[in-house]
Amino acid sequence: MQKRETWGSRSGFILAAVGSAIGLGNIWRFPYMVYENGGGAFLIPYFVAMLAAGIPFMILEFGLGQKFKGSAPKIFSSISKKWEWLGWWQVVVSFIIASYYVVVIAWAMNYVGLAFTQGWGDAPKDFFFGSFLGLTDSPMNMGNVQGSIFLATAAAWAFTFIALFTGVKAGIERVNKVFMPLLFLLVFIFIGRGLMLPGAMDGINWLFKPDFSAIMDGKVWADAFGQIFFSLSIGFGIMLSYSSYLPKESDINNNACMTVFINCGFSIISGIMIFSVLGYMAQQQGVPISEVAGAGVGLAFITLPTAINLMPAPVFFGVLFFLALVVAGLSSMISINEVITSSVIDKFGVSRKKAVAICCSLGFLVSIVFTTGGGLLLLDIVDHFVNNFGILIGGFIEIVFVAWFCNLDEMRVHVNKTSEISVGSLWLNSLRFVVPAMLGFMIVTNFIGDLSKNYGGYSNTAIVAFGWATLALCLAVGFALSSQDRAFANVSSTNSSFLKRR
């Protein structure tokens, strides 16, 4: 049996956890969420969600990983063999996310090079959808593999392979000790120069201008909880895997709080970075900020390049922005793949090197389909279903199972034992009531929306083939892997004492 690795230092673990939590969504999703949901007033439900759901869930996952010393499938199998499938559901979700997330990183890698000459030209939208992506008219029409995207995807996978291959301490920890300070440095340099642009403060004022009537809107609260949940990498195995490498005497509660606070702080400074640019762009074009504000792929690869073309130092801003996207993306990519790697190691007893080689090779092969002309459309459907159902359902079942069918008070004692800050009844009640209620509400709302109308106006064939079928695949593979006779090392075939007797 292989001895389980541990993090080299507390700071190394925190930086790795923060590196996982901080991703592309912090940069291109959070600012628009604030703008659309009441500006500064949105920060009230956002911070409530952080305290009532984000921190409690993070403490729980850190505690589970550190207590049971394993990947998601091993943890749930340790509690009860009947629940191993849930861990594999989260692993399959992570695998699917990794297969398309890496392609978005590849786009950003290409744009770092393009930024030196503004290679996207005077019409960034036409360039992005046309010569760069070679976008087809349907996700059912894959078109050709785009060479530049394919090569960058291969490079991103190679980097991920090296980081995971060299281990937790020498690879993952070392990379994040460089990447996280670098990411914050890039963003702060960008902000420092961006705030000097004419109209920058107008953009920031638009971002944080409070509309307190939004607080009475239930959708705003749901969006706040959703943003916290998605941005913290909780509910799909990442934090379970990372915390399984924590030493026995780790301060779980403090580590969780620091991870959440740093992640949320980065989201806010990302908002300042993005809207300072949008404010300048709106002033230069003589249009309201509402006409240039956006989120997601369009913001990063169309709106921002358009703004960069108008800036006094386009190379400076362009390289800084897309390099920040690459760094944020790769740190998250590493953590997503560690979920898969650690699960294969735990279940099949293979070496880390062999597990990484298998997982990265399979992931790269699946990624190729997203480098085709229909890749963006396919990515859009898969991402929608994986995020709105795959992650949410896995997180909802996990929290209900642990909070209601396991001895949650035993976990409270465990996390408090080595922590400076203790959690009590508020923590218990949050996990039993607040978190399941919000996740359940989001799942039901999403189901109603997707059953009433096809997402994005795609055809029934595309939605079934790439959306609902993806969820069915997660379930089928989860049960198939959990039905394997091979048992995890150091896991009893009987239920652990952590599972309530009924």
JSON list of C-alpha atoms in Angstrom, two decimals, residues 215-380:
[
{"chain": "A", "resi": 215, "resn": "ILE", "atom": "CA", "xyz": [-32.67, 42.45, -2.03]},
{"chain": "A", "resi": 216, "resn": "MET", "atom": "CA", "xyz": [-36.40, 41.66, -2.03]},
{"chain": "A", "resi": 217, "resn": "ASP", "atom": "CA", "xyz": [-36.03, 39.56, -5.18]},
{"chain": "A", "resi": 218, "resn": "GLY", "atom": "CA", "xyz": [-35.68, 35.83, -4.52]},
{"chain": "A", "resi": 219, "resn": "LYS", "atom": "CA", "xyz": [-33.77, 35.33, -7.77]},
{"chain": "A", "resi": 220, "resn": "VAL", "atom": "CA", "xyz": [-31.04, 37.65, -6.53]},
{"chain": "A", "resi": 221, "resn": "TRP", "atom": "CA", "xyz": [-30.57, 35.53, -3.42]},
{"chain": "A", "resi": 222, "resn": "ALA", "atom": "CA", "xyz": [-30.55, 32.35, -5.50]},
{"chain": "A", "resi": 223, "resn": "ASP", "atom": "CA", "xyz": [-27.91, 33.90, -7.78]},
{"chain": "A", "resi": 224, "resn": "ALA", "atom": "CA", "xyz": [-25.81, 34.88, -4.75]},
{"chain": "A", "resi": 225, "resn": "PHE", "atom": "CA", "xyz": [-25.89, 31.37, -3.31]},
{"chain": "A", "resi": 226, "resn": "GLY", "atom": "CA", "xyz": [-25.26, 29.93, -6.76]},
{"chain": "A", "resi": 227, "resn": "GLN", "atom": "CA", "xyz": [-22.21, 32.13, -7.31]},
{"chain": "A", "resi": 228, "resn": "ILE", "atom": "CA", "xyz": [-20.78, 31.15, -3.92]},
{"chain": "A", "resi": 229, "resn": "PHE", "atom": "CA", "xyz": [-21.40, 27.48, -4.57]},
{"chain": "A", "resi": 230, "resn": "PHE", "atom": "CA", "xyz": [-19.93, 27.41, -8.09]},
{"chain": "A", "resi": 231, "resn": "SER", "atom": "CA", "xyz": [-16.92, 29.59, -7.36]},
{"chain": "A", "resi": 232, "resn": "LEU", "atom": "CA", "xyz": [-15.68, 27.67, -4.30]},
{"chain": "A", "resi": 233, "resn": "SER", "atom": "CA", "xyz": [-15.17, 24.28, -6.02]},
{"chain": "A", "resi": 234, "resn": "ILE", "atom": "CA", "xyz": [-17.37, 22.55, -3.45]},
{"chain": "A", "resi": 235, "resn": "GLY", "atom": "CA", "xyz": [-19.69, 19.65, -4.13]},
{"chain": "A", "resi": 236, "resn": "PHE", "atom": "CA", "xyz": [-17.76, 17.83, -6.83]},
{"chain": "A", "resi": 237, "resn": "GLY", "atom": "CA", "xyz": [-14.80, 16.23, -5.12]},
{"chain": "A", "resi": 238, "resn": "ILE", "atom": "CA", "xyz": [-12.04, 18.83, -5.41]},
{"chain": "A", "resi": 239, "resn": "MET", "atom": "CA", "xyz": [-11.86, 19.99, -1.81]},
{"chain": "A", "resi": 240, "resn": "LEU", "atom": "CA", "xyz": [-12.41, 16.43, -0.58]},
{"chain": "A", "resi": 241, "resn": "SER", "atom": "CA", "xyz": [-9.32, 15.31, -2.51]},
{"chain": "A", "resi": 242, "resn": "TYR", "atom": "CA", "xyz": [-7.15, 18.29, -1.56]},
{"chain": "A", "resi": 243, "resn": "SER", "atom": "CA", "xyz": [-8.01, 18.09, 2.14]},
{"chain": "A", "resi": 244, "resn": "SER", "atom": "CA", "xyz": [-7.24, 14.36, 2.20]},
{"chain": "A", "resi": 245, "resn": "TYR", "atom": "CA", "xyz": [-3.56, 15.34, 2.03]},
{"chain": "A", "resi": 246, "resn": "LEU", "atom": "CA", "xyz": [-3.79, 17.47, 5.18]},
{"chain": "A", "resi": 247, "resn": "PRO", "atom": "CA", "xyz": [-1.71, 16.42, 8.19]},
{"chain": "A", "resi": 248, "resn": "LYS", "atom": "CA", "xyz": [-3.54, 15.12, 11.27]},
{"chain": "A", "resi": 249, "resn": "GLU", "atom": "CA", "xyz": [-3.24, 18.33, 13.31]},
{"chain": "A", "resi": 250, "resn": "SER", "atom": "CA", "xyz": [-4.43, 20.78, 10.64]},
{"chain": "A", "resi": 251, "resn": "ASP", "atom": "CA", "xyz": [-6.56, 23.78, 11.57]},
{"chain": "A", "resi": 252, "resn": "ILE", "atom": "CA", "xyz": [-9.52, 22.87, 9.40]},
{"chain": "A", "resi": 253, "resn": "ASN", "atom": "CA", "xyz": [-11.87, 25.72, 10.30]},
{"chain": "A", "resi": 254, "resn": "ASN", "atom": "CA", "xyz": [-9.32, 28.49, 9.82]},
{"chain": "A", "resi": 255, "resn": "ASN", "atom": "CA", "xyz": [-8.09, 26.95, 6.57]},
{"chain": "A", "resi": 256, "resn": "ALA", "atom": "CA", "xyz": [-11.66, 26.87, 5.23]},
{"chain": "A", "resi": 257, "resn": "CYS", "atom": "CA", "xyz": [-12.35, 30.47, 6.24]},
{"chain": "A", "resi": 258, "resn": "MET", "atom": "CA", "xyz": [-9.14, 31.74, 4.65]},
{"chain": "A", "resi": 259, "resn": "THR", "atom": "CA", "xyz": [-9.85, 29.88, 1.41]},
{"chain": "A", "resi": 260, "resn": "VAL", "atom": "CA", "xyz": [-13.36, 31.32, 1.16]},
{"chain": "A", "resi": 261, "resn": "PHE", "atom": "CA", "xyz": [-12.36, 34.88, 2.08]},
{"chain": "A", "resi": 262, "resn": "ILE", "atom": "CA", "xyz": [-9.45, 34.96, -0.40]},
{"chain": "A", "resi": 263, "resn": "ASN", "atom": "CA", "xyz": [-11.63, 33.57, -3.19]},
{"chain": "A", "resi": 264, "resn": "CYS", "atom": "CA", "xyz": [-14.42, 36.08, -2.57]},
{"chain": "A", "resi": 265, "resn": "GLY", "atom": "CA", "xyz": [-11.93, 38.93, -2.27]},
{"chain": "A", "resi": 266, "resn": "PHE", "atom": "CA", "xyz": [-10.44, 38.02, -5.63]},
{"chain": "A", "resi": 267, "resn": "SER", "atom": "CA", "xyz": [-13.92, 38.04, -7.17]},
{"chain": "A", "resi": 268, "resn": "ILE", "atom": "CA", "xyz": [-14.44, 41.62, -6.02]},
{"chain": "A", "resi": 269, "resn": "ILE", "atom": "CA", "xyz": [-11.10, 42.86, -7.32]},
{"chain": "A", "resi": 270, "resn": "SER", "atom": "CA", "xyz": [-11.85, 41.08, -10.61]},
{"chain": "A", "resi": 271, "resn": "GLY", "atom": "CA", "xyz": [-15.04, 43.12, -10.79]},
{"chain": "A", "resi": 272, "resn": "ILE", "atom": "CA", "xyz": [-13.03, 46.30, -10.36]},
{"chain": "A", "resi": 273, "resn": "MET", "atom": "CA", "xyz": [-10.62, 45.18, -13.08]},
{"chain": "A", "resi": 274, "resn": "ILE", "atom": "CA", "xyz": [-13.34, 44.33, -15.60]},
{"chain": "A", "resi": 275, "resn": "PHE", "atom": "CA", "xyz": [-15.61, 47.33, -15.04]},
{"chain": "A", "resi": 276, "resn": "SER", "atom": "CA", "xyz": [-12.79, 49.85, -15.07]},
{"chain": "A", "resi": 277, "resn": "VAL", "atom": "CA", "xyz": [-12.15, 48.69, -18.63]},
{"chain": "A", "resi": 278, "resn": "LEU", "atom": "CA", "xyz": [-15.84, 48.64, -19.55]},
{"chain": "A", "resi": 279, "resn": "GLY", "atom": "CA", "xyz": [-16.23, 52.19, -18.20]},
{"chain": "A", "resi": 280, "resn": "TYR", "atom": "CA", "xyz": [-13.36, 53.37, -20.40]},
{"chain": "A", "resi": 281, "resn": "MET", "atom": "CA", "xyz": [-14.76, 51.50, -23.41]},
{"chain": "A", "resi": 282, "resn": "ALA", "atom": "CA", "xyz": [-18.23, 52.99, -22.96]},
{"chain": "A", "resi": 283, "resn": "GLN", "atom": "CA", "xyz": [-16.80, 56.50, -22.77]},
{"chain": "A", "resi": 284, "resn": "GLN", "atom": "CA", "xyz": [-14.66, 56.02, -25.88]},
{"chain": "A", "resi": 285, "resn": "GLN", "atom": "CA", "xyz": [-17.61, 54.70, -27.87]},
{"chain": "A", "resi": 286, "resn": "GLY", "atom": "CA", "xyz": [-20.09, 57.18, -26.42]},
{"chain": "A", "resi": 287, "resn": "VAL", "atom": "CA", "xyz": [-22.53, 54.50, -25.28]},
{"chain": "A", "resi": 288, "resn": "PRO", "atom": "CA", "xyz": [-23.99, 53.53, -21.89]},
{"chain": "A", "resi": 289, "resn": "ILE", "atom": "CA", "xyz": [-22.09, 50.92, -19.91]},
{"chain": "A", "resi": 290, "resn": "SER", "atom": "CA", "xyz": [-25.17, 48.69, -20.11]},
{"chain": "A", "resi": 291, "resn": "GLU", "atom": "CA", "xyz": [-24.47, 48.27, -23.83]},
{"chain": "A", "resi": 292, "resn": "VAL", "atom": "CA", "xyz": [-20.96, 46.90, -23.30]},
{"chain": "A", "resi": 293, "resn": "ALA", "atom": "CA", "xyz": [-21.42, 44.93, -20.07]},
{"chain": "A", "resi": 294, "resn": "GLY", "atom": "CA", "xyz": [-21.56, 41.18, -20.45]},
{"chain": "A", "resi": 295, "resn": "ALA", "atom": "CA", "xyz": [-20.36, 37.88, -19.04]},
{"chain": "A", "resi": 296, "resn": "GLY", "atom": "CA", "xyz": [-18.72, 34.64, -20.06]},
{"chain": "A", "resi": 297, "resn": "VAL", "atom": "CA", "xyz": [-16.96, 33.84, -23.30]},
{"chain": "A", "resi": 298, "resn": "GLY", "atom": "CA", "xyz": [-18.31, 36.96, -25.03]},
{"chain": "A", "resi": 299, "resn": "LEU", "atom": "CA", "xyz": [-16.88, 39.25, -22.37]},
{"chain": "A", "resi": 300, "resn": "ALA", "atom": "CA", "xyz": [-13.43, 37.65, -22.40]},
{"chain": "A", "resi": 301, "resn": "PHE", "atom": "CA", "xyz": [-12.89, 37.07, -26.10]},
{"chain": "A", "resi": 302, "resn": "ILE", "atom": "CA", "xyz": [-15.02, 39.73, -27.80]},
{"chain": "A", "resi": 303, "resn": "THR", "atom": "CA", "xyz": [-15.79, 42.67, -25.48]},
{"chain": "A", "resi": 304, "resn": "LEU", "atom": "CA", "xyz": [-12.37, 42.87, -23.80]},
{"chain": "A", "resi": 305, "resn": "PRO", "atom": "CA", "xyz": [-10.37, 42.63, -27.08]},
{"chain": "A", "resi": 306, "resn": "THR", "atom": "CA", "xyz": [-12.61, 45.39, -28.47]},
{"chain": "A", "resi": 307, "resn": "ALA", "atom": "CA", "xyz": [-11.82, 47.49, -25.39]},
{"chain": "A", "resi": 308, "resn": "ILE", "atom": "CA", "xyz": [-8.11, 46.66, -25.59]},
{"chain": "A", "resi": 309, "resn": "ASN", "atom": "CA", "xyz": [-8.03, 47.99, -29.17]},
{"chain": "A", "resi": 310, "resn": "LEU", "atom": "CA", "xyz": [-9.14, 51.38, -27.83]},
{"chain": "A", "resi": 311, "resn": "MET", "atom": "CA", "xyz": [-6.60, 51.53, -25.00]},
{"chain": "A", "resi": 312, "resn": "PRO", "atom": "CA", "xyz": [-3.42, 53.62, -24.97]},
{"chain": "A", "resi": 313, "resn": "ALA", "atom": "CA", "xyz": [-1.26, 50.54, -24.23]},
{"chain": "A", "resi": 314, "resn": "PRO", "atom": "CA", "xyz": [-3.06, 47.64, -25.91]},
{"chain": "A", "resi": 315, "resn": "VAL", "atom": "CA", "xyz": [-0.18, 45.16, -25.69]},
{"chain": "A", "resi": 316, "resn": "PHE", "atom": "CA", "xyz": [0.24, 45.80, -21.96]},
{"chain": "A", "resi": 317, "resn": "PHE", "atom": "CA", "xyz": [-3.45, 45.35, -21.16]},
{"chain": "A", "resi": 318, "resn": "GLY", "atom": "CA", "xyz": [-4.00, 42.47, -23.57]},
{"chain": "A", "resi": 319, "resn": "VAL", "atom": "CA", "xyz": [-1.09, 40.32, -22.42]},
{"chain": "A", "resi": 320, "resn": "LEU", "atom": "CA", "xyz": [-1.85, 40.99, -18.76]},
{"chain": "A", "resi": 321, "resn": "PHE", "atom": "CA", "xyz": [-5.53, 40.08, -19.05]},
{"chain": "A", "resi": 322, "resn": "PHE", "atom": "CA", "xyz": [-5.18, 36.90, -21.06]},
{"chain": "A", "resi": 323, "resn": "LEU", "atom": "CA", "xyz": [-2.17, 35.75, -19.06]},
{"chain": "A", "resi": 324, "resn": "ALA", "atom": "CA", "xyz": [-4.30, 36.15, -15.92]},
{"chain": "A", "resi": 325, "resn": "LEU", "atom": "CA", "xyz": [-6.99, 33.97, -17.55]},
{"chain": "A", "resi": 326, "resn": "VAL", "atom": "CA", "xyz": [-4.40, 31.29, -18.36]},
{"chain": "A", "resi": 327, "resn": "VAL", "atom": "CA", "xyz": [-2.98, 31.26, -14.82]},
{"chain": "A", "resi": 328, "resn": "ALA", "atom": "CA", "xyz": [-6.43, 31.17, -13.20]},
{"chain": "A", "resi": 329, "resn": "GLY", "atom": "CA", "xyz": [-7.56, 28.46, -15.58]},
{"chain": "A", "resi": 330, "resn": "LEU", "atom": "CA", "xyz": [-4.55, 26.18, -15.21]},
{"chain": "A", "resi": 331, "resn": "SER", "atom": "CA", "xyz": [-4.62, 26.26, -11.39]},
{"chain": "A", "resi": 332, "resn": "SER", "atom": "CA", "xyz": [-8.25, 25.14, -11.48]},
{"chain": "A", "resi": 333, "resn": "MET", "atom": "CA", "xyz": [-7.53, 22.59, -14.21]},
{"chain": "A", "resi": 334, "resn": "ILE", "atom": "CA", "xyz": [-4.93, 20.91, -12.00]},
{"chain": "A", "resi": 335, "resn": "SER", "atom": "CA", "xyz": [-7.35, 20.61, -9.09]},
{"chain": "A", "resi": 336, "resn": "ILE", "atom": "CA", "xyz": [-10.16, 19.22, -11.25]},
{"chain": "A", "resi": 337, "resn": "ASN", "atom": "CA", "xyz": [-7.87, 16.48, -12.56]},
{"chain": "A", "resi": 338, "resn": "GLU", "atom": "CA", "xyz": [-6.57, 15.65, -9.10]},
{"chain": "A", "resi": 339, "resn": "VAL", "atom": "CA", "xyz": [-10.13, 14.56, -8.26]},
{"chain": "A", "resi": 340, "resn": "ILE", "atom": "CA", "xyz": [-9.93, 11.94, -11.01]},
{"chain": "A", "resi": 341, "resn": "THR", "atom": "CA", "xyz": [-6.31, 10.94, -10.39]},
{"chain": "A", "resi": 342, "resn": "SER", "atom": "CA", "xyz": [-6.68, 10.44, -6.63]},
{"chain": "A", "resi": 343, "resn": "SER", "atom": "CA", "xyz": [-9.83, 8.36, -7.16]},
{"chain": "A", "resi": 344, "resn": "VAL", "atom": "CA", "xyz": [-8.08, 6.02, -9.61]},
{"chain": "A", "resi": 345, "resn": "ILE", "atom": "CA", "xyz": [-5.12, 5.67, -7.24]},
{"chain": "A", "resi": 346, "resn": "ASP", "atom": "CA", "xyz": [-7.37, 4.88, -4.27]},
{"chain": "A", "resi": 347, "resn": "LYS", "atom": "CA", "xyz": [-9.65, 2.45, -6.10]},
{"chain": "A", "resi": 348, "resn": "PHE", "atom": "CA", "xyz": [-7.21, 0.50, -8.26]},
{"chain": "A", "resi": 349, "resn": "GLY", "atom": "CA", "xyz": [-4.01, 0.82, -6.22]},
{"chain": "A", "resi": 350, "resn": "VAL", "atom": "CA", "xyz": [-1.91, 2.03, -9.18]},
{"chain": "A", "resi": 351, "resn": "SER", "atom": "CA", "xyz": [0.97, 4.47, -8.87]},
{"chain": "A", "resi": 352, "resn": "ARG", "atom": "CA", "xyz": [0.38, 8.20, -9.21]},
{"chain": "A", "resi": 353, "resn": "LYS", "atom": "CA", "xyz": [2.44, 8.28, -12.39]},
{"chain": "A", "resi": 354, "resn": "LYS", "atom": "CA", "xyz": [0.32, 5.58, -14.04]},
{"chain": "A", "resi": 355, "resn": "ALA", "atom": "CA", "xyz": [-2.95, 7.12, -12.86]},
{"chain": "A", "resi": 356, "resn": "VAL", "atom": "CA", "xyz": [-1.97, 10.56, -14.16]},
{"chain": "A", "resi": 357, "resn": "ALA", "atom": "CA", "xyz": [-0.90, 9.13, -17.52]},
{"chain": "A", "resi": 358, "resn": "ILE", "atom": "CA", "xyz": [-4.23, 7.30, -17.93]},
{"chain": "A", "resi": 359, "resn": "CYS", "atom": "CA", "xyz": [-6.43, 10.21, -16.81]},
{"chain": "A", "resi": 360, "resn": "CYS", "atom": "CA", "xyz": [-4.67, 12.92, -18.81]},
{"chain": "A", "resi": 361, "resn": "SER", "atom": "CA", "xyz": [-4.51, 10.77, -21.94]},
{"chain": "A", "resi": 362, "resn": "LEU", "atom": "CA", "xyz": [-8.23, 9.99, -21.82]},
{"chain": "A", "resi": 363, "resn": "GLY", "atom": "CA", "xyz": [-9.05, 13.61, -20.99]},
{"chain": "A", "resi": 364, "resn": "PHE", "atom": "CA", "xyz": [-7.01, 14.89, -23.92]},
{"chain": "A", "resi": 365, "resn": "LEU", "atom": "CA", "xyz": [-8.74, 12.52, -26.35]},
{"chain": "A", "resi": 366, "resn": "VAL", "atom": "CA", "xyz": [-12.18, 13.70, -25.22]},
{"chain": "A", "resi": 367, "resn": "SER", "atom": "CA", "xyz": [-11.03, 17.34, -25.40]},
{"chain": "A", "resi": 368, "resn": "ILE", "atom": "CA", "xyz": [-10.32, 17.06, -29.10]},
{"chain": "A", "resi": 369, "resn": "VAL", "atom": "CA", "xyz": [-14.03, 17.18, -29.93]},
{"chain": "A", "resi": 370, "resn": "PHE", "atom": "CA", "xyz": [-14.22, 20.64, -28.28]},
{"chain": "A", "resi": 371, "resn": "THR", "atom": "CA", "xyz": [-11.42, 21.94, -30.54]},
{"chain": "A", "resi": 372, "resn": "THR", "atom": "CA", "xyz": [-13.58, 21.49, -33.64]},
{"chain": "A", "resi": 373, "resn": "GLY", "atom": "CA", "xyz": [-15.78, 24.05, -35.36]},
{"chain": "A", "resi": 374, "resn": "GLY", "atom": "CA", "xyz": [-18.80, 22.88, -33.40]},
{"chain": "A", "resi": 375, "resn": "GLY", "atom": "CA", "xyz": [-16.81, 22.79, -30.16]},
{"chain": "A", "resi": 376, "resn": "LEU", "atom": "CA", "xyz": [-18.15, 26.02, -28.70]},
{"chain": "A", "resi": 377, "resn": "LEU", "atom": "CA", "xyz": [-21.77, 24.98, -29.24]},
{"chain": "A", "resi": 378, "resn": "LEU", "atom": "CA", "xyz": [-21.12, 21.53, -27.78]},
{"chain": "A", "resi": 379, "resn": "LEU", "atom": "CA", "xyz": [-19.26, 23.13, -24.86]},
{"chain": "A", "resi": 380, "resn": "ASP", "atom": "CA", "xyz": [-22.17, 25.49, -24.22]}
]
